[in-house]
Every structure is written in C-alpha cells, then in structure tokens.
Amino acid sequence: MLLLSTALARRSQPVRRLLLASSRTQRSAASSLARLPPQALAVARKQRGRWAEHSAPAPSPALSALRCLALSPRLRQWLRLALHVAKLLALASPLAVTAPLVLALRAPLPALERLWWEYALWAAQSASPTLMKFLQWASTRRDLFPPSFCDRFERFHEHAPTHSWAQTEEALRMAFGADWAATIALSRQPIGSGCIAQVYRGRLLATGDDIAVKVIHPHVKELVQLDLDLMRAVMRLLEAAPKLRWLGGRDSVEEFASIMQRQLNLRTEAENLVRFRQHFQHRKGLRFPVPNLALTTESVLVESFEDGLHFSEIAQLDAARRKAVAHVVLEGYLRMLDPVDLRNFVELFHAVASNNGYKAGELIVSRSKEYATRLADGELSAQKCADLESFCRGMERIVADALGWQLRLEKVHVGALLREVLELCCTHEVKLEGKYASIVVSIAVLEAVGRKLDPDIDVLKLARPIIAQSLLKNLRLG
C-alpha cells in the first residue's frame, strides 16, 4: 500500500507542476491587465468577450430542444402524451384498416378472423391499463356487445398480462428491504393478474399463516396518468360543442380519475378491507381478507389468503346458488355506499320506486352544478335548465316505462335507460353532478353482474328494506 501511494505521488508531480504554471500565468495576465489605463482595459475586456463569443460553438437545434424540455415540466408532459397517442394510434390502425376485409372473409377464412382477434387482444394488453379496465367491464355487457367480443375480452378478468419475477423482487425489496425473504415466502408463479396488479400466494414466516401478496405492475401509475390526461384533453374538445357540454363529461372524468388513483394505492385498498369487515361483521355469507397493515405499502399489499371462486366459475353454478350470490352482491353494494352517495341513491331511488318520475327530474336538476352556480350568482331558479317542465315530464315517462317491468333485469336494460336520461339532459341543458355519474357507473357494472347471475332479480324489492333502514338510522341521528 505504501509503495502504491509513493508511485501515485510521483506520477502526480508533473500534473501539479502544470497546474501551478497555469495558475502563475493567469495571475500574471491579470496583473498585466490591471496595469493598463482604464480605457485600454475596457477595450481589452471587450475584445476578450468577443473572442469567447466567437470561439463558443452555436448550440444545435436538438440541444436547444433538450434544454427547453429540461426547463419546462409541462412541455415534457405534452411530449409524453403525444408519444402515448402515437402508440395508441399505431396499435389501433391495423385493426381499423383490416376490419372490413376480415368481416368480408370471415366465412370462407375463419383463421383470418381468429388472427385478427389475437392481434386485438395483444394490442389491448400493450395499449394501457385504463383500456383494459374498460374492456373488463365491456366484456360483461352481452346486451351491448356481441358474444365474439365478450368471449375474448372476458379473460382480462382473471388473466391480464403479468410482469416478471425480477420486477416483483424489486418491488418487495423497496417495500421490505433486501432481506424481505426473511419475512415472507412466496411462490414465483402468480395466481392471478389484473390490469393494475398481480397476486401471489405465500406464507408469513413468523406465524406460518397463508397469505396473498398483491404487487402493483411497474410503470402502471405513469401509464394511467397519461390515459387520464388524454381523457381530459378529449373531453375539453368534446365540450366545445354546446350540446355535449351538458353531459358533464369533464366531471365524470375527474370522478373516474379519483377512483383509478385510489386503486393505485394499495394502502387505500387495505383500509377499505378493514372498513368492509366492520360494516359486514354481522352479515353471514360475506367474508373479506384480513389485511396486514404493518406489511402493506403503496405498491405491495399483504393480506390473509381466502379461497374462493372466480366469477366465471360462479356463472357455471346451478340457478339457485347463482341467485343467492346475486342477492348477496346487490345487497352488499347498496350497504357499502358512502353517506353522500347513499343519500343521492336513496332520494332518487325513492322517487323512482314511488313512480314519481317528475320528482326524480327535479332531484337531478337540483344536483346540477350549473344550477348551483347560477343560484350562487343570484339568478332566478327558473333559469336552471332550458325547460324544467319538459325535462321532468320526460323523466316521468322514462320512470313509468321502467316500473312497468318492476325493474327486473330480465326485462329492463339499465344501460338503455341511462342513455335516455343522458339524451334528456343534453336536450334540456342539465349538467349531471359528479357523484351521480359515479353511481351511474356503479349501477351499470352491478347490472351486468346481476343480469349474468339472476336476470329475474327485482332491484326494487331488494333495495326497499335497505333504504328503510338507512332512513330510520338518519332519523335517530337527527
């Protein structure tokens, strides 16, 4: 070690001499400039500045662009969004271009159609998690989409693309440290995967309990943010049309963004599981996993392993068991609404259940943000929509048609009813409030599940006792 230090010191001596000589030269030049008269000193400095300016190379356009990107986060975001749009267009273009040919040749060349659908699945997996989320819902709506579409995309419910074990290990190291394997033991093969995360079965080494470990997909948060930014931009363009402005599309996007962002934080899911267990602790037939809050992070969720059936397996059960599951699912949804959503649902549903469509129309208008803004500005309430009487009469007709079938899912298509309501809102310039939009989305998903399990279920009959209990609870609290 001593010999190495001596050798390094000897090698560094010429460098030191060069630096000392350079330093002496700079001091000498500075002292020479200081001895010049003031006018000559100014000329010398000006000439030196010109020389430096002349000798510096002009920045290239690429370098200038990179400097702009470094200084402008907003510009960087727009560039990422443009690249994301280009990727989506590149994935969708082959489908759009070849669709007419596939439709024309599907009978003589079924292999061509099969190849087209395989590419559609791959493109959807490669596009974005938000698109996969939509396709998960769309594949349950056999009343809206053809069987060929639903049969292929329903695999996203259980078999979405997975990330590698190395990426899972990296997430576990970030969550628990390098010695994470001293805390939990995991199987390397995931037991399920969704568009946001994938799940592994494992064991908690301290207790020996079976656990499920949910790990967020890498980069999914950035992709979801790009999708949301794109949806916001599209809504701004659509709402430039006066009629479309009353759909409340921008509010719906923000509500959807809030839901998606909560799903990207697994701590929120763990807290929701705790609340679910509290709310349904006295309800037989419902069981929720127990989250381990001490081991849960934003990207990794550790919970008890609960054995169960996939939805596709439930759909294969006999009619009596499917009916029982449908009742539990619908009742569970109604009981887990938060106070604001429950109040909105109770008021609107009470108006519908009592065949008072006119009152339902008034409730929708009273929740309109446009109406609330106008009242705050002191304008007359008569200006809250283009024609309040016609709007409420239209709602009265829609409700009367629905009640003619007692809201049985076999007869009533909630999606079609919602389209009628939205068309009515556009015609009379009534802007739907964001909370109503979230309930509308939930009802659409719930209807799809209920229709598949028990088309004869009567929503009114099941909801009435829950609404009555909620009203009694509010009276006691009041």
Short mmCIF file of C-alpha atoms in Angstrom, two decimals:
data_model
loop_
_atom_site.label_atom_id
_atom_site.label_comp_id
_atom_site.label_asym_id
_atom_site.label_seq_id
_atom_site.Cartn_x
_atom_site.Cartn_y
_atom_site.Cartn_z
CA MET A 1 0.00 0.00 0.00
CA LEU A 2 2.88 2.38 0.87
CA LEU A 3 4.64 1.63 -2.44
CA LEU A 4 1.39 2.27 -4.35
CA SER A 5 0.93 5.64 -2.62
CA THR A 6 4.53 6.63 -3.42
CA ALA A 7 4.11 5.69 -7.08
CA LEU A 8 0.89 7.68 -7.35
CA ALA A 9 2.53 10.69 -5.72
CA ARG A 10 5.43 10.57 -8.23
CA ARG A 11 3.03 10.29 -11.18
CA SER A 12 1.01 13.26 -9.96
CA GLN A 13 4.02 15.61 -9.69
CA PRO A 14 4.06 16.66 -13.41
CA VAL A 15 0.34 17.41 -13.21
CA ARG A 16 0.90 19.60 -10.15
CA ARG A 17 3.70 21.50 -11.89
CA LEU A 18 1.41 22.11 -14.90
CA LEU A 19 -1.40 23.41 -12.69
CA LEU A 20 0.99 25.70 -10.80
CA ALA A 21 2.38 27.08 -14.07
CA SER A 22 -1.16 27.70 -15.37
CA SER A 23 -2.07 29.46 -12.13
CA ARG A 24 1.05 31.69 -12.34
CA THR A 25 0.22 32.53 -15.99
CA GLN A 26 -3.35 33.54 -15.07
CA ARG A 27 -2.09 35.72 -12.18
CA SER A 28 0.49 37.32 -14.46
CA ALA A 29 -2.14 38.06 -17.13
CA ALA A 30 -4.47 39.53 -14.52
CA SER A 31 -1.72 41.76 -13.10
CA SER A 32 -0.77 42.90 -16.62
CA LEU A 33 -4.40 43.88 -17.31
CA ALA A 34 -4.55 45.71 -14.00
CA ARG A 35 -1.56 47.91 -15.02
CA LEU A 36 -3.30 49.08 -18.24
CA PRO A 37 -5.02 52.50 -18.38
CA PRO A 38 -8.81 52.36 -17.80
CA GLN A 39 -9.70 52.97 -21.48
CA ALA A 40 -7.25 50.31 -22.72
CA LEU A 41 -8.51 47.91 -20.02
CA ALA A 42 -12.12 48.33 -21.27
CA VAL A 43 -11.05 47.66 -24.88
CA ALA A 44 -9.08 44.55 -23.83
CA ARG A 45 -12.03 43.11 -21.89
CA LYS A 46 -14.37 43.80 -24.84
CA GLN A 47 -12.03 42.02 -27.26
CA ARG A 48 -11.70 39.06 -24.86
CA GLY A 49 -15.52 38.80 -24.67
CA ARG A 50 -15.79 38.85 -28.48
CA TRP A 51 -13.18 36.12 -28.77
CA ALA A 52 -15.01 33.92 -26.24
CA GLU A 53 -18.31 34.50 -28.05
CA HIS A 54 -16.71 33.68 -31.40
CA SER A 55 -14.98 30.56 -30.11
CA ALA A 56 -18.10 29.10 -28.41
CA PRO A 57 -19.95 26.74 -30.79
CA ALA A 58 -23.59 27.56 -31.58
CA PRO A 59 -25.99 25.17 -29.82
CA SER A 60 -27.61 22.59 -32.11
CA PRO A 61 -31.42 22.52 -32.52
CA ALA A 62 -31.53 19.17 -30.72
CA LEU A 63 -29.57 20.58 -27.76
CA SER A 64 -31.85 23.62 -27.63
CA ALA A 65 -34.91 21.34 -27.61
CA LEU A 66 -33.45 19.26 -24.78
CA ARG A 67 -32.76 22.42 -22.77
CA CYS A 68 -36.38 23.53 -23.28
CA LEU A 69 -37.63 20.11 -22.12
CA ALA A 70 -35.39 20.27 -19.06
CA LEU A 71 -36.75 23.69 -18.12
CA SER A 72 -40.46 23.00 -18.83
CA PRO A 73 -42.21 20.12 -17.00
CA ARG A 74 -45.44 20.97 -18.84
CA LEU A 75 -43.68 20.61 -22.20
CA ARG A 76 -42.26 17.25 -21.11
CA GLN A 77 -45.75 16.08 -20.14
CA TRP A 78 -47.19 17.15 -23.52
CA LEU A 79 -44.39 15.29 -25.30
CA ARG A 80 -45.09 12.12 -23.29
CA LEU A 81 -48.80 12.48 -24.07
CA ALA A 82 -48.09 12.92 -27.80
CA LEU A 83 -45.92 9.79 -27.80
CA HIS A 84 -48.67 7.88 -25.94
CA VAL A 85 -51.27 8.96 -28.51
CA ALA A 86 -48.91 7.92 -31.32
CA LYS A 87 -48.51 4.49 -29.69
CA LEU A 88 -52.29 4.05 -29.36
CA LEU A 89 -52.83 5.07 -33.00
CA ALA A 90 -50.09 2.70 -34.16
CA LEU A 91 -51.73 -0.19 -32.27
CA ALA A 92 -55.27 0.62 -33.42
CA SER A 93 -54.55 1.42 -37.09
CA PRO A 94 -54.04 -2.21 -38.26
CA LEU A 95 -57.35 -3.19 -36.64
CA ALA A 96 -59.25 -0.33 -38.28
CA VAL A 97 -57.69 -0.90 -41.71
CA THR A 98 -58.21 -4.68 -41.79
CA ALA A 99 -61.66 -4.82 -40.14
CA PRO A 100 -63.67 -4.53 -43.43
CA LEU A 101 -61.57 -7.29 -45.03
CA VAL A 102 -61.99 -9.59 -42.02
CA LEU A 103 -65.77 -9.05 -41.99
CA ALA A 104 -65.99 -9.83 -45.70
CA LEU A 105 -63.87 -13.02 -45.48
CA ARG A 106 -64.88 -14.33 -42.04
CA ALA A 107 -66.99 -17.18 -43.51
CA PRO A 108 -64.50 -18.63 -46.04
CA LEU A 109 -61.41 -17.77 -43.95
CA PRO A 110 -62.20 -18.19 -40.21
CA ALA A 111 -58.46 -18.35 -39.46
CA LEU A 112 -58.15 -14.73 -40.61
CA GLU A 113 -60.77 -13.62 -38.08
CA ARG A 114 -59.06 -15.62 -35.33
CA LEU A 115 -55.75 -13.93 -36.17
CA TRP A 116 -57.46 -10.51 -36.11
CA TRP A 117 -58.87 -11.14 -32.62
CA GLU A 118 -55.48 -12.38 -31.35
CA TYR A 119 -53.90 -9.13 -32.51
CA ALA A 120 -56.76 -7.15 -30.89
CA LEU A 121 -56.05 -8.88 -27.56
CA TRP A 122 -52.31 -8.21 -27.84
CA ALA A 123 -52.92 -4.56 -28.81
CA ALA A 124 -55.26 -4.04 -25.85
CA GLN A 125 -52.68 -5.54 -23.47
CA SER A 126 -49.96 -3.31 -24.91
CA ALA A 127 -52.04 -0.13 -25.04
CA SER A 128 -52.85 0.94 -21.49
CA PRO A 129 -54.24 -0.36 -18.17
CA THR A 130 -57.19 2.04 -18.44
CA LEU A 131 -58.30 0.48 -21.74
CA MET A 132 -58.04 -2.97 -20.16
CA LYS A 133 -60.18 -1.73 -17.26
CA PHE A 134 -62.85 -0.63 -19.73
CA LEU A 135 -62.69 -3.95 -21.61
CA GLN A 136 -63.14 -5.83 -18.32
CA TRP A 137 -66.45 -4.02 -17.87
CA ALA A 138 -67.46 -4.17 -21.54
CA SER A 139 -66.98 -7.95 -21.68
CA THR A 140 -69.74 -8.36 -19.07
CA ARG A 141 -72.25 -6.35 -21.16
CA ARG A 142 -73.56 -9.02 -23.50
CA ASP A 143 -76.63 -6.87 -24.04
CA LEU A 144 -74.43 -4.16 -25.60
CA PHE A 145 -71.58 -6.08 -27.28
CA PRO A 146 -71.53 -9.22 -29.48
CA PRO A 147 -70.64 -12.62 -27.98
CA SER A 148 -67.41 -12.82 -30.01
CA PHE A 149 -66.23 -9.61 -28.30
CA CYS A 150 -67.30 -10.64 -24.78
CA ASP A 151 -65.93 -14.20 -25.02
CA ARG A 152 -62.45 -12.97 -25.91
CA PHE A 153 -62.05 -9.97 -23.64
CA GLU A 154 -63.54 -11.55 -20.51
CA ARG A 155 -60.18 -13.28 -19.99
CA PHE A 156 -58.91 -9.91 -18.73
CA HIS A 157 -60.90 -10.57 -15.53
CA GLU A 158 -58.51 -13.33 -14.50
CA HIS A 159 -55.61 -13.48 -16.95
CA ALA A 160 -54.33 -9.99 -17.62
CA PRO A 161 -50.64 -9.66 -18.61
CA THR A 162 -48.13 -10.35 -15.83
CA HIS A 163 -44.79 -8.76 -15.04
CA SER A 164 -41.58 -10.71 -14.35
CA TRP A 165 -40.46 -12.22 -11.05
CA ALA A 166 -37.41 -9.92 -11.10
CA GLN A 167 -39.72 -6.89 -11.13
CA THR A 168 -41.71 -8.39 -8.25
CA GLU A 169 -38.49 -8.90 -6.27
CA GLU A 170 -37.55 -5.27 -6.86
CA ALA A 171 -40.94 -4.14 -5.52
CA LEU A 172 -40.54 -6.40 -2.45
CA ARG A 173 -37.03 -5.03 -1.78
CA MET A 174 -38.35 -1.47 -1.93
CA ALA A 175 -41.21 -2.40 0.42
CA PHE A 176 -39.46 -4.62 3.00
CA GLY A 177 -35.73 -4.21 2.38
CA ALA A 178 -33.11 -6.54 0.93
CA ASP A 179 -33.94 -9.31 3.46
CA TRP A 180 -37.65 -9.49 2.55
CA ALA A 181 -37.34 -13.29 2.19
CA ALA A 182 -36.83 -13.48 5.98
CA THR A 183 -40.39 -12.16 6.45
CA ILE A 184 -42.48 -13.87 3.76
CA ALA A 185 -42.13 -16.88 1.46
CA LEU A 186 -43.76 -16.59 -1.97
CA SER A 187 -44.47 -18.88 -4.86
CA ARG A 188 -42.86 -17.45 -8.00
CA GLN A 189 -45.96 -18.15 -10.11
CA PRO A 190 -48.76 -15.56 -9.72
CA ILE A 191 -52.21 -16.97 -9.00
CA GLY A 192 -53.96 -14.06 -10.72
CA SER A 193 -53.31 -10.82 -12.54
CA GLY A 194 -55.35 -7.71 -13.29
CA CYS A 195 -54.68 -4.53 -15.21
CA ILE A 196 -53.30 -2.80 -12.07
CA ALA A 197 -51.53 -5.55 -10.10
CA GLN A 198 -50.88 -9.28 -9.81
CA VAL A 199 -51.29 -11.62 -6.83
CA TYR A 200 -49.04 -14.32 -5.36
CA ARG A 201 -49.80 -16.95 -2.76
CA GLY A 202 -47.33 -17.20 0.10
CA ARG A 203 -46.70 -17.77 3.78
CA LEU A 204 -45.92 -15.43 6.68
CA LEU A 205 -42.79 -16.99 8.20
CA ALA A 206 -43.34 -15.62 11.72
CA THR A 207 -46.75 -17.29 12.13
CA GLY A 208 -46.98 -19.81 9.29
CA ASP A 209 -50.27 -18.27 8.08
CA ASP A 210 -51.21 -18.48 4.40
CA ILE A 211 -51.17 -15.04 2.78
CA ALA A 212 -51.89 -13.38 -0.54
CA VAL A 213 -49.45 -10.70 -1.71
CA LYS A 214 -50.60 -8.15 -4.26
CA VAL A 215 -47.91 -6.26 -6.22
CA ILE A 216 -48.55 -3.22 -8.44
CA HIS A 217 -47.34 -3.58 -12.05
CA PRO A 218 -44.24 -1.45 -12.80
CA HIS A 219 -44.89 1.89 -14.57
CA VAL A 220 -48.66 1.43 -14.31
CA LYS A 221 -49.09 4.71 -12.43
CA GLU A 222 -47.39 6.71 -15.18
CA LEU A 223 -49.50 4.98 -17.86
CA VAL A 224 -52.75 5.62 -16.01
CA GLN A 225 -51.80 9.28 -15.58
CA LEU A 226 -51.20 9.56 -19.34
CA ASP A 227 -54.58 7.94 -20.03
CA LEU A 228 -56.32 10.37 -17.67
CA ASP A 229 -54.57 13.36 -19.25
CA LEU A 230 -55.67 12.12 -22.67
CA MET A 231 -59.27 11.69 -21.49
CA ARG A 232 -59.25 15.22 -20.06
CA ALA A 233 -57.97 16.62 -23.36
CA VAL A 234 -60.62 14.73 -25.35
CA MET A 235 -63.37 15.96 -23.03
CA ARG A 236 -62.21 19.55 -23.42
CA LEU A 237 -62.51 19.14 -27.19
CA LEU A 238 -65.94 17.48 -26.98
CA GLU A 239 -67.33 20.08 -24.60
CA ALA A 240 -66.57 22.75 -27.19
CA ALA A 241 -69.86 21.55 -28.73
CA PRO A 242 -72.68 23.30 -26.77
CA LYS A 243 -74.93 20.22 -26.54
CA LEU A 244 -72.20 17.88 -25.30
CA ARG A 245 -71.23 20.31 -22.54
CA TRP A 246 -74.32 19.28 -20.58
CA LEU A 247 -73.26 15.64 -20.33
CA GLY A 248 -70.86 16.59 -17.54
CA GLY A 249 -68.09 14.62 -19.23
CA ARG A 250 -65.28 16.52 -17.56
CA ASP A 251 -66.77 15.92 -14.11
CA SER A 252 -67.18 12.23 -14.93
CA VAL A 253 -63.52 12.00 -15.99
CA GLU A 254 -62.42 13.62 -12.72
CA GLU A 255 -64.60 11.19 -10.75
CA PHE A 256 -63.13 8.29 -12.73
CA ALA A 257 -59.62 9.69 -12.15
CA SER A 258 -60.26 9.77 -8.42
CA ILE A 259 -61.38 6.12 -8.48
CA MET A 260 -58.37 5.00 -10.54
CA GLN A 261 -55.87 6.88 -8.37
CA ARG A 262 -57.30 5.27 -5.23
CA GLN A 263 -56.86 1.85 -6.84
CA LEU A 264 -53.19 2.65 -7.47
CA ASN A 265 -52.55 3.00 -3.73
CA LEU A 266 -52.75 -0.41 -2.05
CA ARG A 267 -52.82 1.20 1.40
CA THR A 268 -56.25 2.54 0.45
CA GLU A 269 -57.37 -0.97 -0.50
CA ALA A 270 -56.16 -2.29 2.87
CA GLU A 271 -58.07 0.44 4.72
CA ASN A 272 -61.20 -0.36 2.68
CA LEU A 273 -60.92 -4.04 3.61
CA VAL A 274 -60.85 -3.04 7.29
CA ARG A 275 -64.00 -0.94 6.80
CA PHE A 276 -65.73 -3.73 4.86
CA ARG A 277 -65.07 -6.18 7.69
CA GLN A 278 -66.53 -3.71 10.20
CA HIS A 279 -69.64 -2.97 8.13
CA PHE A 280 -70.40 -6.63 7.31
CA GLN A 281 -69.22 -8.35 10.50
CA HIS A 282 -72.80 -9.44 11.36
CA ARG A 283 -73.71 -10.49 7.81
CA LYS A 284 -73.47 -14.21 7.15
CA GLY A 285 -72.22 -15.31 3.75
CA LEU A 286 -69.73 -12.47 3.32
CA ARG A 287 -66.05 -12.76 4.19
CA PHE A 288 -63.22 -10.37 3.40
CA PRO A 289 -59.43 -10.91 3.55
CA VAL A 290 -57.68 -9.55 6.65
CA PRO A 291 -55.03 -7.01 5.58
CA ASN A 292 -51.69 -6.89 7.37
CA LEU A 293 -51.37 -3.11 7.73
CA ALA A 294 -47.84 -3.33 9.17
CA LEU A 295 -46.56 -5.01 5.98
CA THR A 296 -48.65 -3.07 3.45
CA THR A 297 -47.17 -0.24 1.38
CA GLU A 298 -48.40 1.86 -1.51
CA SER A 299 -47.22 -0.77 -4.02
CA VAL A 300 -47.46 -4.05 -2.04
CA LEU A 301 -50.49 -5.41 -0.14
CA VAL A 302 -50.21 -8.36 2.27
CA GLU A 303 -53.49 -9.99 3.37
CA SER A 304 -54.86 -13.31 4.54
CA PHE A 305 -55.44 -15.87 1.81
CA GLU A 306 -59.16 -16.59 1.31
CA ASP A 307 -60.04 -19.45 -1.01
CA GLY A 308 -62.92 -18.77 -3.39
CA LEU A 309 -64.29 -18.98 -6.93
CA HIS A 310 -63.64 -16.77 -9.92
CA PHE A 311 -66.67 -15.00 -11.37
CA SER A 312 -66.59 -17.24 -14.46
CA GLU A 313 -66.82 -20.28 -12.14
CA ILE A 314 -69.74 -18.74 -10.21
CA ALA A 315 -71.57 -18.24 -13.50
CA GLN A 316 -71.38 -22.03 -14.05
CA LEU A 317 -73.15 -22.87 -10.76
CA ASP A 318 -76.76 -24.06 -10.63
CA ALA A 319 -79.52 -21.44 -10.79
CA ALA A 320 -80.34 -21.49 -7.04
CA ARG A 321 -76.74 -20.81 -6.00
CA ARG A 322 -76.31 -18.11 -8.67
CA LYS A 323 -79.47 -16.42 -7.40
CA ALA A 324 -78.13 -16.45 -3.82
CA VAL A 325 -74.83 -14.91 -4.92
CA ALA A 326 -76.66 -12.22 -6.94
CA HIS A 327 -78.67 -11.18 -3.86
CA VAL A 328 -75.53 -11.00 -1.70
CA VAL A 329 -73.67 -8.91 -4.32
CA LEU A 330 -76.51 -6.44 -4.83
CA GLU A 331 -77.21 -6.08 -1.12
CA GLY A 332 -73.51 -5.67 -0.40
CA TYR A 333 -73.25 -2.85 -2.95
CA LEU A 334 -76.22 -0.98 -1.50
CA ARG A 335 -74.92 -1.27 2.06
CA MET A 336 -71.38 -0.08 1.28
CA LEU A 337 -72.33 3.25 -0.34
CA ASP A 338 -70.79 6.22 1.48
CA PRO A 339 -73.19 8.70 3.16
CA VAL A 340 -73.27 11.17 0.24
CA ASP A 341 -73.77 8.51 -2.43
CA LEU A 342 -76.32 6.70 -0.26
CA ARG A 343 -78.30 9.92 0.23
CA ASN A 344 -78.26 10.57 -3.52
CA PHE A 345 -79.27 6.98 -4.22
CA VAL A 346 -81.99 6.96 -1.54
CA GLU A 347 -83.59 10.21 -2.71
CA LEU A 348 -83.50 9.31 -6.39
CA PHE A 349 -84.47 5.69 -5.86
CA HIS A 350 -87.35 6.67 -3.55
CA ALA A 351 -88.72 8.94 -6.27
CA VAL A 352 -88.42 6.13 -8.83
CA ALA A 353 -89.87 3.45 -6.51
CA SER A 354 -92.90 5.62 -5.78
CA ASN A 355 -93.45 6.15 -9.52
CA ASN A 356 -92.72 9.87 -9.17
CA GLY A 357 -90.57 10.50 -12.23
CA TYR A 358 -91.32 14.21 -12.05
CA LYS A 359 -89.67 14.35 -8.59
CA ALA A 360 -86.70 12.36 -9.93
CA GLY A 361 -86.25 15.02 -12.63
CA GLU A 362 -86.30 17.79 -10.02
CA LEU A 363 -83.67 15.94 -7.94
CA ILE A 364 -81.34 15.61 -10.92
CA VAL A 365 -81.69 19.31 -11.71
CA SER A 366 -81.12 20.29 -8.07
CA ARG A 367 -77.82 18.37 -8.12
CA SER A 368 -76.73 20.11 -11.30
CA LYS A 369 -73.54 22.14 -10.80
CA GLU A 370 -74.75 24.63 -13.39
CA TYR A 371 -77.88 25.20 -11.30
CA ALA A 372 -75.86 25.58 -8.08
CA THR A 373 -73.56 28.13 -9.76
CA ARG A 374 -76.48 30.17 -11.02
CA LEU A 375 -78.14 30.24 -7.60
CA ALA A 376 -74.85 31.40 -6.09
CA ASP A 377 -74.78 34.23 -8.63
CA GLY A 378 -78.25 35.29 -7.52
CA GLU A 379 -80.04 34.47 -10.76
CA LEU A 380 -83.61 33.21 -10.92
CA SER A 381 -84.11 29.49 -10.30
CA ALA A 382 -86.28 29.34 -13.44
CA GLN A 383 -83.05 29.56 -15.46
CA LYS A 384 -81.68 26.29 -14.04
CA CYS A 385 -82.48 24.38 -17.26
CA ALA A 386 -83.85 25.16 -20.69
CA ASP A 387 -87.35 23.82 -19.91
CA LEU A 388 -87.81 22.36 -16.41
CA GLU A 389 -91.38 21.20 -17.06
CA SER A 390 -90.46 19.28 -20.23
CA PHE A 391 -87.41 17.74 -18.56
CA CYS A 392 -89.41 16.48 -15.58
CA ARG A 393 -92.18 15.17 -17.84
CA GLY A 394 -89.54 13.29 -19.84
CA MET A 395 -88.20 11.72 -16.64
CA GLU A 396 -91.76 10.82 -15.67
CA ARG A 397 -92.16 8.89 -18.93
CA ILE A 398 -88.81 7.06 -18.53
CA VAL A 399 -89.63 6.05 -14.93
CA ALA A 400 -93.13 4.87 -15.86
CA ASP A 401 -91.69 2.63 -18.60
CA ALA A 402 -89.15 1.14 -16.17
CA LEU A 403 -91.69 0.48 -13.42
CA GLY A 404 -93.89 -1.33 -15.90
CA TRP A 405 -91.41 -4.22 -15.56
CA GLN A 406 -90.81 -3.80 -11.77
CA LEU A 407 -87.13 -3.13 -12.60
CA ARG A 408 -86.47 -6.81 -13.30
CA LEU A 409 -83.12 -7.08 -15.06
CA GLU A 410 -84.51 -9.66 -17.49
CA LYS A 411 -86.88 -7.02 -18.89
CA VAL A 412 -85.18 -3.70 -18.13
CA HIS A 413 -81.91 -2.68 -19.75
CA VAL A 414 -80.41 -0.15 -17.36
CA GLY A 415 -77.87 0.91 -19.99
CA ALA A 416 -80.65 1.88 -22.39
CA LEU A 417 -82.46 3.78 -19.62
CA LEU A 418 -79.29 5.68 -18.75
CA ARG A 419 -78.82 6.63 -22.39
CA GLU A 420 -82.36 8.03 -22.43
CA VAL A 421 -81.64 10.07 -19.30
CA LEU A 422 -78.39 11.43 -20.77
CA GLU A 423 -80.12 12.39 -24.02
CA LEU A 424 -82.78 14.18 -21.98
CA CYS A 425 -80.07 16.06 -20.04
CA CYS A 426 -78.40 17.17 -23.27
CA THR A 427 -81.67 18.34 -24.79
CA HIS A 428 -82.63 20.43 -21.75
CA GLU A 429 -79.09 21.56 -20.82
CA VAL A 430 -78.97 19.86 -17.42
CA LYS A 431 -75.44 19.04 -16.29
CA LEU A 432 -75.16 15.85 -14.23
CA GLU A 433 -73.35 16.23 -10.89
CA GLY A 434 -70.19 14.14 -10.50
CA LYS A 435 -71.50 11.96 -7.64
CA TYR A 436 -74.49 10.96 -9.75
CA ALA A 437 -72.11 9.98 -12.53
CA SER A 438 -70.18 7.65 -10.19
CA ILE A 439 -73.42 5.99 -9.08
CA VAL A 440 -74.44 5.59 -12.73
CA VAL A 441 -71.17 3.76 -13.49
CA SER A 442 -71.58 1.52 -10.42
CA ILE A 443 -75.17 0.68 -11.34
CA ALA A 444 -74.09 -0.24 -14.88
CA VAL A 445 -71.42 -2.64 -13.55
CA LEU A 446 -73.83 -4.04 -10.96
CA GLU A 447 -76.49 -4.59 -13.60
CA ALA A 448 -74.05 -6.55 -15.75
CA VAL A 449 -73.20 -8.87 -12.83
CA GLY A 450 -76.83 -9.26 -11.80
CA ARG A 451 -78.00 -9.96 -15.34
CA LYS A 452 -75.49 -12.80 -15.68
CA LEU A 453 -76.27 -14.40 -12.30
CA ASP A 454 -80.01 -13.82 -11.90
CA PRO A 455 -81.96 -11.98 -14.63
CA ASP A 456 -85.17 -12.27 -12.54
CA ILE A 457 -83.84 -10.34 -9.54
CA ASP A 458 -86.13 -7.45 -8.53
CA VAL A 459 -83.97 -4.48 -7.63
CA LEU A 460 -86.87 -2.60 -6.02
CA LYS A 461 -87.81 -5.47 -3.73
CA LEU A 462 -84.24 -5.94 -2.50
CA ALA A 463 -83.48 -2.24 -2.08
CA ARG A 464 -86.61 -1.17 -0.15
CA PRO A 465 -85.63 -2.63 3.28
CA ILE A 466 -82.09 -1.26 2.98
CA ILE A 467 -83.42 2.21 2.16
CA ALA A 468 -85.89 1.98 5.06
CA GLN A 469 -83.06 1.06 7.47
CA SER A 470 -81.00 3.98 6.19
CA LEU A 471 -83.89 6.42 6.67
CA LEU A 472 -84.52 5.15 10.23
CA LYS A 473 -80.81 5.46 11.05
CA ASN A 474 -80.76 9.05 9.77
CA LEU A 475 -83.87 9.88 11.86
CA ARG A 476 -82.19 8.53 15.01
CA LEU A 477 -79.02 10.50 14.30
CA GLY A 478 -81.07 13.62 13.53
#
